[in-house]
Tab-separated table of C-alpha atoms in Angstrom:
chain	number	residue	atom	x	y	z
A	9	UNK	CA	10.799	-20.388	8.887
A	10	UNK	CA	10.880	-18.247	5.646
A	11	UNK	CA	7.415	-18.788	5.128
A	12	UNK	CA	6.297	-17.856	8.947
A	13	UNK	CA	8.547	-14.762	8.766
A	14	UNK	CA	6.558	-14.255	5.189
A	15	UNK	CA	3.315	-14.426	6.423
A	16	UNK	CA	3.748	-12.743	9.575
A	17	UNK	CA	4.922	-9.254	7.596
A	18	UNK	CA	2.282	-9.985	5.350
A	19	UNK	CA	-0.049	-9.201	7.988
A	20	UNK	CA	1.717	-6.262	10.038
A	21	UNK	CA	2.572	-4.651	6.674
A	22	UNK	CA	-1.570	-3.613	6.186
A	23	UNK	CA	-2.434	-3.815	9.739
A	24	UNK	CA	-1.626	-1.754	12.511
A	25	UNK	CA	-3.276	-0.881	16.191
A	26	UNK	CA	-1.307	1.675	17.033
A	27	UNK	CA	-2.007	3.913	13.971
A	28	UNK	CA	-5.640	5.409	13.497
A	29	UNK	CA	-4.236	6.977	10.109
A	30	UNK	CA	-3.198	3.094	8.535
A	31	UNK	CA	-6.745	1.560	10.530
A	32	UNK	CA	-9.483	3.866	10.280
A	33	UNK	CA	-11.678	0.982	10.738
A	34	UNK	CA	-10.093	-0.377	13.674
A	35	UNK	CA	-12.852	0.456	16.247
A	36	UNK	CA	-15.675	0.113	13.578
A	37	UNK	CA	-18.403	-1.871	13.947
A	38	UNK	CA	-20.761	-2.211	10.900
A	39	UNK	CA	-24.648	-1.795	10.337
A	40	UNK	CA	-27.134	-2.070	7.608
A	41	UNK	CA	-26.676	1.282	6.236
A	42	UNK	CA	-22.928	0.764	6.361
A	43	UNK	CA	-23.317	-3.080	4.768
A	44	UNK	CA	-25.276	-0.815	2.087
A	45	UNK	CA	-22.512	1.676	1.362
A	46	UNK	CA	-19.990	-1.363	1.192
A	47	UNK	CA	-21.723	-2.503	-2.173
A	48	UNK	CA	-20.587	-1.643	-5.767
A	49	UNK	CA	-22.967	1.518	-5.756
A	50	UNK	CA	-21.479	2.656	-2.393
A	51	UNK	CA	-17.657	1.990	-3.814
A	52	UNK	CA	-18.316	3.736	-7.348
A	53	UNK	CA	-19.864	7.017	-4.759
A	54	UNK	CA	-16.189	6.594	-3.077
A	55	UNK	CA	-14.346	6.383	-5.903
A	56	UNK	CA	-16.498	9.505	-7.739
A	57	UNK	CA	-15.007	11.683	-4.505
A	58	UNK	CA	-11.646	10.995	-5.590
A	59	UNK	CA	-11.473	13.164	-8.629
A	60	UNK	CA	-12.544	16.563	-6.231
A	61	UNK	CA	-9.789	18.698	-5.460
A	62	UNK	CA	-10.651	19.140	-1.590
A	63	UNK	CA	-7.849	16.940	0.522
A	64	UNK	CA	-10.622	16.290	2.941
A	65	UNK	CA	-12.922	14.744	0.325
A	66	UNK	CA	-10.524	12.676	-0.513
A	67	UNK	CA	-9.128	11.400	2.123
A	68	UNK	CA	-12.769	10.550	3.155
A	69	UNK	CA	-13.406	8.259	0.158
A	70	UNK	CA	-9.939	6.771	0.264
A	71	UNK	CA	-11.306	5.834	4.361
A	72	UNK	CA	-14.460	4.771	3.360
A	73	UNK	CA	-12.939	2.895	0.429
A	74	UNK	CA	-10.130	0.590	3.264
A	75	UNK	CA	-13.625	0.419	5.118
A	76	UNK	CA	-14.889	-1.599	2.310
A	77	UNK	CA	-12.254	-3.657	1.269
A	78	UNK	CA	-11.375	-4.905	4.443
A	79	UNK	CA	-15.552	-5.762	5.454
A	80	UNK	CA	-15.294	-8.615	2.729
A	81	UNK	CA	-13.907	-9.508	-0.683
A	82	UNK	CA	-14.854	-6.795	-3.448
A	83	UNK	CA	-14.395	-8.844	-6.702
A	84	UNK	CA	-16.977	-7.848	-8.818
A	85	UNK	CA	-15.904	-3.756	-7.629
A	86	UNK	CA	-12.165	-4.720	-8.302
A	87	UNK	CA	-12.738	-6.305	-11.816
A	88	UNK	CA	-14.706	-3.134	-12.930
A	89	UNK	CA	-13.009	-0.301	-11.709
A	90	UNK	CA	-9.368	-1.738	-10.716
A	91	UNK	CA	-7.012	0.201	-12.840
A	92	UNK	CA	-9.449	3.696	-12.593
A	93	UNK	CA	-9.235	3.321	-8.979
A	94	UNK	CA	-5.465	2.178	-8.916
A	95	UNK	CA	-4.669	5.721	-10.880
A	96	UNK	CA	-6.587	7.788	-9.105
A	97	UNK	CA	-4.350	6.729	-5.536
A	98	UNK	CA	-1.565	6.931	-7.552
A	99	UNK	CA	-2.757	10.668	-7.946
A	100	UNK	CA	-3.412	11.311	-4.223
A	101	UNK	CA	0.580	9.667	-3.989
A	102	UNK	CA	2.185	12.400	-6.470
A	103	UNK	CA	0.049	15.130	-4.809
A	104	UNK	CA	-1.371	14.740	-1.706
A	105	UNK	CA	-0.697	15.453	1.738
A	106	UNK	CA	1.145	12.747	3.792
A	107	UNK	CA	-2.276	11.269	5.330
A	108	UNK	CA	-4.013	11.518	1.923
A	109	UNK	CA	-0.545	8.938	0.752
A	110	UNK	CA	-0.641	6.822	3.387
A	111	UNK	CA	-4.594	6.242	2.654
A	112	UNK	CA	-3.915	5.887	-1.127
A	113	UNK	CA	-1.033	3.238	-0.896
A	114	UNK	CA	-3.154	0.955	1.791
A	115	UNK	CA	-6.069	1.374	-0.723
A	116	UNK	CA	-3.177	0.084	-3.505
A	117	UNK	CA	-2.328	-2.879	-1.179
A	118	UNK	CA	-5.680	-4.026	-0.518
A	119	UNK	CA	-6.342	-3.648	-4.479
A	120	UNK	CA	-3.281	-5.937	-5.227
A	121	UNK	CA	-4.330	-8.722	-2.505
A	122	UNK	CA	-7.945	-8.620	-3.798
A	123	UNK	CA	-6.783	-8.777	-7.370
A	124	UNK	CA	-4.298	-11.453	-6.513
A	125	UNK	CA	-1.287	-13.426	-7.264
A	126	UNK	CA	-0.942	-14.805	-10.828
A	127	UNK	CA	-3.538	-12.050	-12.215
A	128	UNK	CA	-2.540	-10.250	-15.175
A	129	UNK	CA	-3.847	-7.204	-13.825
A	130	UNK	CA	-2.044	-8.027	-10.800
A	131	UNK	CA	1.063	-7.202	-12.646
A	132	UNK	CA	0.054	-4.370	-14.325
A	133	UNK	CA	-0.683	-2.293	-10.808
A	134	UNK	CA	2.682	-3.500	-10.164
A	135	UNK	CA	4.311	-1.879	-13.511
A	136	UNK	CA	2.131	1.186	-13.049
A	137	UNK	CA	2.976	1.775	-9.701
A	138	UNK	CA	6.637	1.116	-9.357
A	139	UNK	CA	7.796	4.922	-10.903
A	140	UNK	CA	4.665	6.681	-9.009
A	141	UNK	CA	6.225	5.167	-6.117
A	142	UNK	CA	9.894	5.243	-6.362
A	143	UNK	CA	9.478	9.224	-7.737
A	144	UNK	CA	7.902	9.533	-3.646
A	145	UNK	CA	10.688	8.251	-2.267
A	146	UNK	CA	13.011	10.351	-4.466
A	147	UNK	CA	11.175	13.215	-3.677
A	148	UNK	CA	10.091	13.329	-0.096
A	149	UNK	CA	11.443	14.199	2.984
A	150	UNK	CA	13.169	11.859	4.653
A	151	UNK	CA	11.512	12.955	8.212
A	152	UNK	CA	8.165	11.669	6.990
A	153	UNK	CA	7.863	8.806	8.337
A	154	UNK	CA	4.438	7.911	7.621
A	155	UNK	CA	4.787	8.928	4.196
A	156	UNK	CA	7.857	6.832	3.261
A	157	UNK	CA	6.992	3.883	5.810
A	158	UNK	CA	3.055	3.698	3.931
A	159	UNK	CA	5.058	3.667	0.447
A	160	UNK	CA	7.552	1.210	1.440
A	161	UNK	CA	5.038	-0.874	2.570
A	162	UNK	CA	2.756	-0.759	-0.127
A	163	UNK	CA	5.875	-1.181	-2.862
A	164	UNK	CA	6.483	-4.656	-0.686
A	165	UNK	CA	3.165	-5.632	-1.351
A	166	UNK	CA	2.546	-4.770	-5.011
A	167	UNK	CA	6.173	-6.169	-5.857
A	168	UNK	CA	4.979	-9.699	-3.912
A	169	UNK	CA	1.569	-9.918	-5.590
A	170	UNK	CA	2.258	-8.817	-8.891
A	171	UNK	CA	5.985	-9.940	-9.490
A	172	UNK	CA	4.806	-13.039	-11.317
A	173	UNK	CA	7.455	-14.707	-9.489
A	174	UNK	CA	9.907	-12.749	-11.869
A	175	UNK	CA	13.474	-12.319	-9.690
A	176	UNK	CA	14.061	-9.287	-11.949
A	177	UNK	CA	10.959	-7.611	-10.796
A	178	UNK	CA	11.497	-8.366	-7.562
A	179	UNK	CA	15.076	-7.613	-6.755
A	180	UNK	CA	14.421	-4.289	-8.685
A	181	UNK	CA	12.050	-3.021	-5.806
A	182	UNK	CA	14.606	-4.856	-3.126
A	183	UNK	CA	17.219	-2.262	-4.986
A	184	UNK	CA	14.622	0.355	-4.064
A	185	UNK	CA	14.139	-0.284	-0.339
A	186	UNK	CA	17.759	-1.496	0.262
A	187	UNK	CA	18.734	2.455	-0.597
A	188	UNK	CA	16.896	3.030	3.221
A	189	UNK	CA	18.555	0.549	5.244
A	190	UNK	CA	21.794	1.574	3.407
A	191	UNK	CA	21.070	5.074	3.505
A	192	UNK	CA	24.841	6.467	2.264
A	193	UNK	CA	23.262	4.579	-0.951
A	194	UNK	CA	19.949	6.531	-1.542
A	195	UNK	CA	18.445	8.739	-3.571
A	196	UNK	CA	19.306	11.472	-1.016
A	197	UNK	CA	22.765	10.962	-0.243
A	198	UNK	CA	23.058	14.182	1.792
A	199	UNK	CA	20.458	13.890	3.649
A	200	UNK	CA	20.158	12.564	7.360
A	201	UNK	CA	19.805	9.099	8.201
A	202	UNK	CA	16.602	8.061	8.088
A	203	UNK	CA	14.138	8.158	10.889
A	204	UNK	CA	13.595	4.883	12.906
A	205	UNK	CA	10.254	3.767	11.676
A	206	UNK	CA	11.468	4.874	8.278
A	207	UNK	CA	14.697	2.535	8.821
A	208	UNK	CA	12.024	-0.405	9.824
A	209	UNK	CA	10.291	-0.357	7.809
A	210	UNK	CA	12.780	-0.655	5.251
A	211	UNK	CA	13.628	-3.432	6.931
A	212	UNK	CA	10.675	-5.418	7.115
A	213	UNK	CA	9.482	-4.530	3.664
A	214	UNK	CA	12.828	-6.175	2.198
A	215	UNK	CA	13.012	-9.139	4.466
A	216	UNK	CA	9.241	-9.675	3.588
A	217	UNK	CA	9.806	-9.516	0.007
A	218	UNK	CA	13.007	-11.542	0.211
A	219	UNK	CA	11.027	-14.404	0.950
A	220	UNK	CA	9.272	-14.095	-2.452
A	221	UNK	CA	12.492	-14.709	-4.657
A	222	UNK	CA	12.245	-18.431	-6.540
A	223	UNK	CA	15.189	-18.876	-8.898
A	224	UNK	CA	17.460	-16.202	-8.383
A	225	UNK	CA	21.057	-16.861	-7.772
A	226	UNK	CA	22.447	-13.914	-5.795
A	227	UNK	CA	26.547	-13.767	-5.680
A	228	UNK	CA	27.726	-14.183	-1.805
A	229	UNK	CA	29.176	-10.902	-1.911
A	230	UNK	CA	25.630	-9.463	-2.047
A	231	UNK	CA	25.165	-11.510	1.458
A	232	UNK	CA	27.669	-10.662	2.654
A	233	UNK	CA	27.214	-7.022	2.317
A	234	UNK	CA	23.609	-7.456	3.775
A	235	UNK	CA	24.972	-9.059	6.848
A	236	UNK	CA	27.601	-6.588	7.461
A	237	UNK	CA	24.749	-3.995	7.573
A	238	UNK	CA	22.436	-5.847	9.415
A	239	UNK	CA	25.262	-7.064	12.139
A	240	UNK	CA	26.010	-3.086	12.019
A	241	UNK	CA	21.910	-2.262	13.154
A	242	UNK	CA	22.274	-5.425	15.976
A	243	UNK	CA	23.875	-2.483	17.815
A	244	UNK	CA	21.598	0.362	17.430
A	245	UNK	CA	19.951	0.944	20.944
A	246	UNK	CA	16.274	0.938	18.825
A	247	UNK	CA	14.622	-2.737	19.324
A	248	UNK	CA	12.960	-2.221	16.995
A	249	UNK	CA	15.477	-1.968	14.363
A	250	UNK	CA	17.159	-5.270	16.546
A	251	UNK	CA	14.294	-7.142	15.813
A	252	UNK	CA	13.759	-6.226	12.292
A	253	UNK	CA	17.400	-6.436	11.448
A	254	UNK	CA	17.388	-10.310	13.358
A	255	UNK	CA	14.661	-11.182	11.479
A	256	UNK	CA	16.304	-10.123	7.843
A	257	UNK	CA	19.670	-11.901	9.414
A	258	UNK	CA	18.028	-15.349	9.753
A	259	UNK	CA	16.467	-14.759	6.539
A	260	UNK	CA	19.210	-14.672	5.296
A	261	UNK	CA	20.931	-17.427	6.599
A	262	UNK	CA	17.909	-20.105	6.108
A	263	UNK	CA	18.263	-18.906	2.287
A	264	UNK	CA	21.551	-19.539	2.605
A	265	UNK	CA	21.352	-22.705	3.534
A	266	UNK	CA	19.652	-23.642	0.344
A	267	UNK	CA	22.776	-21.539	-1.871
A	268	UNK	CA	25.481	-22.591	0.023
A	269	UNK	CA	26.853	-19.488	1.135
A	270	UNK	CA	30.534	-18.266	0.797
A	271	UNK	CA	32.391	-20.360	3.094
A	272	UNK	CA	35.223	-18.545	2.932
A	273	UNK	CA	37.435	-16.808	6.021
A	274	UNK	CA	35.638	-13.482	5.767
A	275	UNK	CA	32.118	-15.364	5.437
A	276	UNK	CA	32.879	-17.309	8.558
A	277	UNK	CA	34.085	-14.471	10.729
A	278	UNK	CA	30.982	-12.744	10.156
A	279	UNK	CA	28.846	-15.667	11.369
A	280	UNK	CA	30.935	-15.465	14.994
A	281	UNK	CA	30.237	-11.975	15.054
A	282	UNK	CA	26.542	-11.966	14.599
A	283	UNK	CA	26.385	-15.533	16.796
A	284	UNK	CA	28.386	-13.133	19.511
A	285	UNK	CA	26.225	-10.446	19.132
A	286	UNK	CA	23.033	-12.490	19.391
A	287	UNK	CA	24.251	-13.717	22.567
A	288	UNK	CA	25.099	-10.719	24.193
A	289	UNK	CA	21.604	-9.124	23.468
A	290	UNK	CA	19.837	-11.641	24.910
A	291	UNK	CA	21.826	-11.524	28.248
A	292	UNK	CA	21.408	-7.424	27.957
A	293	UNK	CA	17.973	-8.052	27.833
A	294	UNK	CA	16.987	-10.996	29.299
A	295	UNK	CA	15.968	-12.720	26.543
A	296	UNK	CA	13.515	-9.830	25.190
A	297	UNK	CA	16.056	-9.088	22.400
């Protein structure tokens, strides 16, 4: 089940219908000339337009650039011009407008799942990305949602592919996202809770990346705290958050499973409560959760 749950926020984490800014290419259907601007030449022309100062420019090229990468594999593009291109989203990140970041960090993602798992350079997008990225969440509104839901996305996916497997690397970026579903935790502790796509996407990002940990033993008070806050989201009136927060709950529990979780009085309670809970949404809502 971990692995479905992994591979099915693989895929919703870098694609999305409903938002023309994430798919640009969604309704695109390629010719010739477009096949043409898809090679190296075309890419290096893209990747040229990201050092001009004009948002619009940029933006373009980052567009043209997802266009590309998601039209078929660019290896030979990738192993030239991987960490130049890698930098020069993490400067559209630091400075640019929210579209401009939410362009840049899909461009990251794609980079990292071209690259691939087990690839030193792999890693070293991860290691040069992770302060870019957490100094965005630090220092942007919380309101943004497309902002903070493209960076929380693209952290989940650099932290998967380039973590090595490493539990330290990994449960450092959990830390990260865990400060959004647990906002009295975060970086802005005075700010207002965090929008509902924001809150979501926290979610999915640190159930997704969850199901990349190999070797880490994490103390059953940890779990437990995560399925206090989870059971607390069960009943927010957003499905959304329901379904994200049901996901990271069974998560949870198949891990569980395998670490023999705290059987203890407290530990069992819990599991009535969410059991309850799960039963009374799907009465509430006939099943649709």
């Amino acid at each position: 089940m971990g692995k479905r749950i992994s591979q099915r926020k693989s895929a919703s984490l870098f694609e999305s219908e409903e938002d023309d800014t994430l798919s640009p290419s969604s309704t695109t259907t390629y010719d010739d000339t477009q096949e043409q601007e898809f090679d190296d030449s075309g890419l290096e022309k893209y990747l040229d337009d990201l050092y001009e100062k004009r948002g619009s420019t940029q933006q373009s090229a980052l567009s043209f650039t997802i266009d590309a990468f998601i039209s078929r594999l660019q290896h030979q593009f990738v192993e030239n011009n991987c960490i130049t291109l890698l930098h020069q989203c993490l400067n559209s990140i630091k400075k640019g407008s929210s579209k401009e970041i939410s362009l840049a960090c899909r461009v990251i993602g794609l980079l990292a799942l071209t690259v691939g798992r087990g690839n030193g350079a792999a890693h070293e997008i991860l290691e040069d990305s992770i302060t870019p990225l957490s100094q965005a969440l630090i220092s942007g509104s919380g309101s943004d949602s497309l902002k903070i839901s493209s960076i929380l996305d693209c952290l989940a996916v650099v932290t998967f592919v380039g973590g090595d497997d490493d539990p330290e690397e990994i449960k450092r970026s959990l830390q990260i996202m865990w400060q959004f579903i647990h906002s009295k935790s975060g970086p802005n502790v005075n700010a207002s809770k965090p929008p509902v796509a924001v809150l979501t996407a926290a979610i999915s990002a640190w159930s997704f990346l969850l199901t990349a940990i190999t070797g880490l033993r994490i103390n059953s008070e940890i779990w437990q705290h995560s399925l206090t806050r989870f059971s607390r989201l069960l009943d927010k009136h957003d499905r959304s958050i329901r379904v994200a927060s049901g996901e990271a709950i069974a998560l949870i529990f198949e891990i569980g499973q395998q670490e023999k979780l705290s059987a203890s009085a407290q530990m069992q309670g819990l599991r009535v409560k969410i059991l309850n809970q799960v039963r009374d949404l799907s009465v509430e809502t006939g099943g649709k959760g």
